PDB file of N, CA and C in Angstrom:
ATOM      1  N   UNK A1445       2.077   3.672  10.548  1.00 61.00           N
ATOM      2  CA  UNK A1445       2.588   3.319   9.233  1.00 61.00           C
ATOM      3  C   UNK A1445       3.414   4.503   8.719  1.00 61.00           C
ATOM      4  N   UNK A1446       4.719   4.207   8.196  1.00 86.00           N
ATOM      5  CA  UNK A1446       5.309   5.121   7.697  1.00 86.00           C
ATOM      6  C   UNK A1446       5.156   5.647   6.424  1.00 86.00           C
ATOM      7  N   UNK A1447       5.304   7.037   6.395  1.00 90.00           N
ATOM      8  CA  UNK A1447       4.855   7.579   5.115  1.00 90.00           C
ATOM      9  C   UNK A1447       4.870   6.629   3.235  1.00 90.00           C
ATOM     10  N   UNK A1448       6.345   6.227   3.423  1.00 88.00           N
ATOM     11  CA  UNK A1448       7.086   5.670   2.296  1.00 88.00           C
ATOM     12  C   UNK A1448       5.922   4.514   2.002  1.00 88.00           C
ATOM     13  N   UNK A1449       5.900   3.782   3.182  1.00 89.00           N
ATOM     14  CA  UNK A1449       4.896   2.636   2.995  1.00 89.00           C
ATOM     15  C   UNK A1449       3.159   3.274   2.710  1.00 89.00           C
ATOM     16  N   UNK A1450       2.827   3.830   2.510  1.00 92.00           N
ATOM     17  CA  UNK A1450       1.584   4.510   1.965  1.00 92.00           C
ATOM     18  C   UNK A1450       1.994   5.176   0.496  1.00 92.00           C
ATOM     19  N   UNK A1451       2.664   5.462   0.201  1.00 93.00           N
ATOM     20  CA  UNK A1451       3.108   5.632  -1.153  1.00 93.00           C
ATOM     21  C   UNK A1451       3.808   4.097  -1.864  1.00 93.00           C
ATOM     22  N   UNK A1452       3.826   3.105  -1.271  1.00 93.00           N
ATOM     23  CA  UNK A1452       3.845   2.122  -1.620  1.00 93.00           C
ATOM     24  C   UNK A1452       2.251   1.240  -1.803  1.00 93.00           C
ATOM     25  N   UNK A1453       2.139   1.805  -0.839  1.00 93.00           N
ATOM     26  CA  UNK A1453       0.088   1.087  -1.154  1.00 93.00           C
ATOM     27  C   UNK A1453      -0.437   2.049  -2.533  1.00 93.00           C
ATOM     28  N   UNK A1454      -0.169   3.029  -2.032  1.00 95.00           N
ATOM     29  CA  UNK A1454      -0.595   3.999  -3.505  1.00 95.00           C
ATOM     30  C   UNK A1454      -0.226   3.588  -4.511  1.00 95.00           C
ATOM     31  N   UNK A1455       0.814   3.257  -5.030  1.00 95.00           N
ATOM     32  CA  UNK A1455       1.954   2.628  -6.236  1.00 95.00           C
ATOM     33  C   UNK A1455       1.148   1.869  -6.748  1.00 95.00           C
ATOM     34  N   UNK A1456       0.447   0.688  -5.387  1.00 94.00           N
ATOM     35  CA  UNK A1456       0.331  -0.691  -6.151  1.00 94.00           C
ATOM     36  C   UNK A1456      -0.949  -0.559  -6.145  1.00 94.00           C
ATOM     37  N   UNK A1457      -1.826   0.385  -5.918  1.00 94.00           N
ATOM     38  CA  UNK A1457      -3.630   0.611  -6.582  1.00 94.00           C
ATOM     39  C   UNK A1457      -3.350   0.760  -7.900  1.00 94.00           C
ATOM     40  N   UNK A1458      -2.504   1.882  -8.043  1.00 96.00           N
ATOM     41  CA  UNK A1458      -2.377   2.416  -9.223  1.00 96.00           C
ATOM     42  C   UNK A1458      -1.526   1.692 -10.330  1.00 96.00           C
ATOM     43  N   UNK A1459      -1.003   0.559 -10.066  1.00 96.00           N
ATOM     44  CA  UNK A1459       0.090  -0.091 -10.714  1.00 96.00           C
ATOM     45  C   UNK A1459      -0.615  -1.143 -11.861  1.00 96.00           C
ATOM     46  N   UNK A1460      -0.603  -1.034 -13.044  1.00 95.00           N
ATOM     47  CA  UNK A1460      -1.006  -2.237 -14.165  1.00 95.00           C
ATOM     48  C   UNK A1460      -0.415  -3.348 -13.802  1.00 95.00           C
ATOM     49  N   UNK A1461       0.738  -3.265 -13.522  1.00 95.00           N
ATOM     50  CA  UNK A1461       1.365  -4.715 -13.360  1.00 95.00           C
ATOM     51  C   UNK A1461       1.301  -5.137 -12.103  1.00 95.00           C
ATOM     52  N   UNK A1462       1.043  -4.651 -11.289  1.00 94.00           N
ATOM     53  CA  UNK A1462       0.856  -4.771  -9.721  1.00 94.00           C
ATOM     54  C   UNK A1462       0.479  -6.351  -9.757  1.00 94.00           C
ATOM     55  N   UNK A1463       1.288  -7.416  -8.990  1.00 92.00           N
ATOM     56  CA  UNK A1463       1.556  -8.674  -8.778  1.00 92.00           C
ATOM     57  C   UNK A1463       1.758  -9.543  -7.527  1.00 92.00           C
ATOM     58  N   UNK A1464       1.328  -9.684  -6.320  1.00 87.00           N
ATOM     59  CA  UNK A1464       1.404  -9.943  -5.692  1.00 87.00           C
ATOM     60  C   UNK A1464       1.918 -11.488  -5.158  1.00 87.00           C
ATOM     61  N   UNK A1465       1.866 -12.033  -6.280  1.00 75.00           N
ATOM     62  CA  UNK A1465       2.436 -13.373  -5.619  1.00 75.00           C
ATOM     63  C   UNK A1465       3.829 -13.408  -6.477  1.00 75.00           C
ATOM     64  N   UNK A1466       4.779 -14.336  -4.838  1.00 58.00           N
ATOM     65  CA  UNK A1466       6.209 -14.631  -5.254  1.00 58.00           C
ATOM     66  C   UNK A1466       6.747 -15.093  -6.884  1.00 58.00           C
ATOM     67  N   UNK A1467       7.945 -15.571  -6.630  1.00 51.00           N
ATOM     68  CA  UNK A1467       8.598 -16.024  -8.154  1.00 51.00           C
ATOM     69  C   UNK A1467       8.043 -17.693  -7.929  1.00 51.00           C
ATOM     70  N   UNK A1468       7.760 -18.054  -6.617  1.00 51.00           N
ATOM     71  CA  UNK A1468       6.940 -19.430  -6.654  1.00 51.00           C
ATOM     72  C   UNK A1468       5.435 -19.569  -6.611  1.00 51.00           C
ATOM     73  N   UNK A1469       4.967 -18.094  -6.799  1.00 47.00           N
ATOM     74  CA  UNK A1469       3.531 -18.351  -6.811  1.00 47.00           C
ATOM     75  C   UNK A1469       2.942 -18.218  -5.683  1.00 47.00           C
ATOM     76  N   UNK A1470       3.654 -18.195  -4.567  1.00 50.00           N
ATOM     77  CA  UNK A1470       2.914 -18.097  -3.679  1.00 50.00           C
ATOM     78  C   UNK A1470       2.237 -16.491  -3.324  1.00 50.00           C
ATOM     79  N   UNK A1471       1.285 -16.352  -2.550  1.00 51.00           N
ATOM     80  CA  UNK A1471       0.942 -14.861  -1.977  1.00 51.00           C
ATOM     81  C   UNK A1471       2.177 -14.131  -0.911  1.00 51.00           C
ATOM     82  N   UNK A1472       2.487 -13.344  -1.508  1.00 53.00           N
ATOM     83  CA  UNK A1472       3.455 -12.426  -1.127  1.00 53.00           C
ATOM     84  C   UNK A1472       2.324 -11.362   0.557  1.00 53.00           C
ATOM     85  N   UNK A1473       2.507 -11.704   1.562  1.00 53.00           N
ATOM     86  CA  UNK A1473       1.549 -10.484   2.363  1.00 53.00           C
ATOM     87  C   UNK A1473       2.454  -9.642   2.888  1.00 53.00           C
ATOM     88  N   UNK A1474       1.939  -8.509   3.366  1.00 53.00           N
ATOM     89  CA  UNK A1474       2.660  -7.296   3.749  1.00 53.00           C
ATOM     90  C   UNK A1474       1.646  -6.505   4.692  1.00 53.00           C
ATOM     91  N   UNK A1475       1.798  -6.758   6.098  1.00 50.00           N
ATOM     92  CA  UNK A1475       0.977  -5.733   6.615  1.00 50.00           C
ATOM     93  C   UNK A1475       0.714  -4.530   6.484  1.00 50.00           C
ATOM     94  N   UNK A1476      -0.314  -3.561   7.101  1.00 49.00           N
ATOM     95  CA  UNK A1476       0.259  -2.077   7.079  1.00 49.00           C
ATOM     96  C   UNK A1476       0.347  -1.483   8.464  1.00 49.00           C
ATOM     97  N   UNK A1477       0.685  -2.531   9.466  1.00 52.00           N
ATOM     98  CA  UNK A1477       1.178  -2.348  10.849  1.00 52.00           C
ATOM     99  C   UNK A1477      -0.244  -2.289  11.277  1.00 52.00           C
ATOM    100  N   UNK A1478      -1.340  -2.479  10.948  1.00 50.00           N
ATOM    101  CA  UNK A1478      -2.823  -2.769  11.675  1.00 50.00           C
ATOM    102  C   UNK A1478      -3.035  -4.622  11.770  1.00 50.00           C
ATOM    103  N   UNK A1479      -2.156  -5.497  10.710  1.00 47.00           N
ATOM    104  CA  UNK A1479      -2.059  -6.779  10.578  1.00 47.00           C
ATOM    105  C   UNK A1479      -3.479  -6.737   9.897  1.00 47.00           C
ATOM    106  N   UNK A1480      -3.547  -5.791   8.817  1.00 49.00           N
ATOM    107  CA  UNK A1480      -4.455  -6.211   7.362  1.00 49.00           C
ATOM    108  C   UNK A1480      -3.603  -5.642   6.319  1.00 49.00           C
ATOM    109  N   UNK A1481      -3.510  -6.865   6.005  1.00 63.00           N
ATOM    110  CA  UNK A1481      -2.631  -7.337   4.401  1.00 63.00           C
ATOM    111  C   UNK A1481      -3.587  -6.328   3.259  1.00 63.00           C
ATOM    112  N   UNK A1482      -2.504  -5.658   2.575  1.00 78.00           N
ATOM    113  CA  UNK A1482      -2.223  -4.582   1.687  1.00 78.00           C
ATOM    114  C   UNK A1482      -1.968  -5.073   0.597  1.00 78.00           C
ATOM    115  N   UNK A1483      -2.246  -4.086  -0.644  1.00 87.00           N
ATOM    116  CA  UNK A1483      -1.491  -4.012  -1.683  1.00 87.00           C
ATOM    117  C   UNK A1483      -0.453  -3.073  -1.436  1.00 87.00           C
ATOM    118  N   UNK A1484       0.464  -3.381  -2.079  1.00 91.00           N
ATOM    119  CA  UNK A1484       1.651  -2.959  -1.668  1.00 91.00           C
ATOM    120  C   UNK A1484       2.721  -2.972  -2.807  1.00 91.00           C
ATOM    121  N   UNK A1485       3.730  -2.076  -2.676  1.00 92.00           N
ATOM    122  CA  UNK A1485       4.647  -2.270  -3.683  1.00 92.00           C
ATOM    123  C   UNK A1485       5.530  -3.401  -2.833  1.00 92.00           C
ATOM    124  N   UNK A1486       5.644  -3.492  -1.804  1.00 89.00           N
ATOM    125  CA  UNK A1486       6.728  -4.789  -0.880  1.00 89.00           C
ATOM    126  C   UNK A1486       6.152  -5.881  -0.850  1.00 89.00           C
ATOM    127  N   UNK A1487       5.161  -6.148  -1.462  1.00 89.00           N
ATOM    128  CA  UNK A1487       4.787  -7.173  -1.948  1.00 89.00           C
ATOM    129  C   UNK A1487       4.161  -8.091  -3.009  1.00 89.00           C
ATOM    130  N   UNK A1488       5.017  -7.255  -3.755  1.00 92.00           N
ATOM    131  CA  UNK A1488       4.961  -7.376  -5.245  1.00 92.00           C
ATOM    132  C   UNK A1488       5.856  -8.296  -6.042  1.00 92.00           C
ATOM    133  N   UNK A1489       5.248  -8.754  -6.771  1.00 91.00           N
ATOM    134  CA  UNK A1489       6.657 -10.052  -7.199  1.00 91.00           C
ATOM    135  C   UNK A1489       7.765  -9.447  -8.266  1.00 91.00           C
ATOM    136  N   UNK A1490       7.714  -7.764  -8.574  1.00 93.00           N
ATOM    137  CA  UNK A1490       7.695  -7.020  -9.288  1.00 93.00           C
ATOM    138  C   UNK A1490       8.794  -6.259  -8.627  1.00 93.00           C
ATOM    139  N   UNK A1491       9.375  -6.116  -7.182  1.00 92.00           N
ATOM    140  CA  UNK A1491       9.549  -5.617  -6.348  1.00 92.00           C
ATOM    141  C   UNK A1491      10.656  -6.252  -5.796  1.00 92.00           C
ATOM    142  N   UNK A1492      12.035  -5.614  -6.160  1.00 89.00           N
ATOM    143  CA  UNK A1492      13.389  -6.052  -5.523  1.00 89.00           C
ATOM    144  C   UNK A1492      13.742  -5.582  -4.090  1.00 89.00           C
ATOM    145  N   UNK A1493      13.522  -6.386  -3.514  1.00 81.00           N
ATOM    146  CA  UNK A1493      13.658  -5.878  -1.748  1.00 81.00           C
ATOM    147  C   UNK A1493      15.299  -5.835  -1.449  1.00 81.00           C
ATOM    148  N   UNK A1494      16.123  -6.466  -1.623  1.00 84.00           N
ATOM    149  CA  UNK A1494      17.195  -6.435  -2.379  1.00 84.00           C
ATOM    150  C   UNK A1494      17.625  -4.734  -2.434  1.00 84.00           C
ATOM    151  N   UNK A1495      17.419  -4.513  -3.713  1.00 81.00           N
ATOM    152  CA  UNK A1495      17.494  -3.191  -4.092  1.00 81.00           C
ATOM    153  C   UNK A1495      16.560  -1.816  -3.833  1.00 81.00           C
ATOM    154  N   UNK A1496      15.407  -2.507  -3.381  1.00 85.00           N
ATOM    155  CA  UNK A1496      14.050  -1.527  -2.670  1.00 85.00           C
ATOM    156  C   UNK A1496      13.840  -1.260  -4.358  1.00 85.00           C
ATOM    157  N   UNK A1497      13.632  -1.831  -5.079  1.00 89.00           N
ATOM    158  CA  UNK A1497      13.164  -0.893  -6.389  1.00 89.00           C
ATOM    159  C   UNK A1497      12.027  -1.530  -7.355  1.00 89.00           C
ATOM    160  N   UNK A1498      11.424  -1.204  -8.046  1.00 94.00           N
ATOM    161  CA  UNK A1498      10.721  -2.119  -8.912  1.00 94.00           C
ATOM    162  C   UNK A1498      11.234  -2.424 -10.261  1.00 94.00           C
ATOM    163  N   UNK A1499      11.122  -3.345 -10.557  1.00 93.00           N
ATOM    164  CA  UNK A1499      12.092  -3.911 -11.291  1.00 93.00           C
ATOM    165  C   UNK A1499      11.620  -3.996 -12.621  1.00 93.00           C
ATOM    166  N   UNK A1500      10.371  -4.017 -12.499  1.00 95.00           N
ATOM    167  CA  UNK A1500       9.692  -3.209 -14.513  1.00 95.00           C
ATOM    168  C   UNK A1500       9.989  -1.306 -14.510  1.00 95.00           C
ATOM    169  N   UNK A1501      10.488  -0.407 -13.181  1.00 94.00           N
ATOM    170  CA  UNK A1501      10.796   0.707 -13.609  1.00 94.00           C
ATOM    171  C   UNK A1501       9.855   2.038 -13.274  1.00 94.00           C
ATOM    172  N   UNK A1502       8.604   0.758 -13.044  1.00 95.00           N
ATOM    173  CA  UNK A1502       7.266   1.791 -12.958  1.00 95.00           C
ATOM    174  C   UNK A1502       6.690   2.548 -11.717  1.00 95.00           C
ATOM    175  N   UNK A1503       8.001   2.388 -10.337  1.00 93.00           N
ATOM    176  CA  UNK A1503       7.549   3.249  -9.562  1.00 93.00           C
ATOM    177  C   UNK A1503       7.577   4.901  -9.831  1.00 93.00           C
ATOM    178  N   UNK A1504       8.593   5.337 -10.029  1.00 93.00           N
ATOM    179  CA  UNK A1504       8.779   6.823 -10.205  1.00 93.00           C
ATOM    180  C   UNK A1504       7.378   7.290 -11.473  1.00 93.00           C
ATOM    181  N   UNK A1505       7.354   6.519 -12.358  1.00 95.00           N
ATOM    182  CA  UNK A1505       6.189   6.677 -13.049  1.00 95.00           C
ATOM    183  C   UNK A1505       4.670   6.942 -12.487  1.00 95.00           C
ATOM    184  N   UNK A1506       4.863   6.343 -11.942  1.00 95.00           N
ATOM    185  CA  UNK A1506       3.212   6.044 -10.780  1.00 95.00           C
ATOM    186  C   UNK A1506       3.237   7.544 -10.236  1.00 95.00           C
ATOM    187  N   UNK A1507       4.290   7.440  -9.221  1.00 94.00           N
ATOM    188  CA  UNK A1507       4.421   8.416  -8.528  1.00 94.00           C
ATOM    189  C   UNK A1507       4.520   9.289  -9.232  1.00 94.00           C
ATOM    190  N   UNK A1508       4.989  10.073 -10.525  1.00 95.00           N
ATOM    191  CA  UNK A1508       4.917  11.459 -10.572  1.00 95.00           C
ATOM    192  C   UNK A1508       3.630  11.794 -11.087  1.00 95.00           C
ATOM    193  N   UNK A1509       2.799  10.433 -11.712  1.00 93.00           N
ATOM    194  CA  UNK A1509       1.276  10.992 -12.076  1.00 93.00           C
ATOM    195  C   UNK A1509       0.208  10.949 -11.021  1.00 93.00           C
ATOM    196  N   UNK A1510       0.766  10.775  -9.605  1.00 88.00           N
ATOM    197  CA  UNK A1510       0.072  10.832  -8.680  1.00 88.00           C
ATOM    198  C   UNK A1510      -0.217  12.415  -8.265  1.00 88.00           C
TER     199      UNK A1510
END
């Protein structure tokens, strides 16, 4: 697992809004390359894959009180 993606699991423990299912509701999964589904910021409905960014603002937040 690459680093980035563990600071993405971190994000989304720590995340209030942390959301996991799509804009249809469905469950968003995201391995962590073991094929056990994570919390995750990449699978967050919160989470522009698109742009890699979160889209309420609150990654860099997370992260600097980490």
């Amino acid at each position: 697992m690459s680093e980035q993606n563990k600071i993405y699991e971190e994000v989304a423990i720590n995340c209030s809004q942390y959301c996991p299912c799509g804009r249809d509701h469905s469950v968003k999964n995201v391995s962590n390359g073991d094929d056990v589904k994570c919390e995750s910021c990449l699978n967050c409905s919160h989470f522009s894959e698109e742009e890699c960014h979160c889209c309420l603002d609150l990654y860099d937040k997370i992260v600097d009180k980490m």
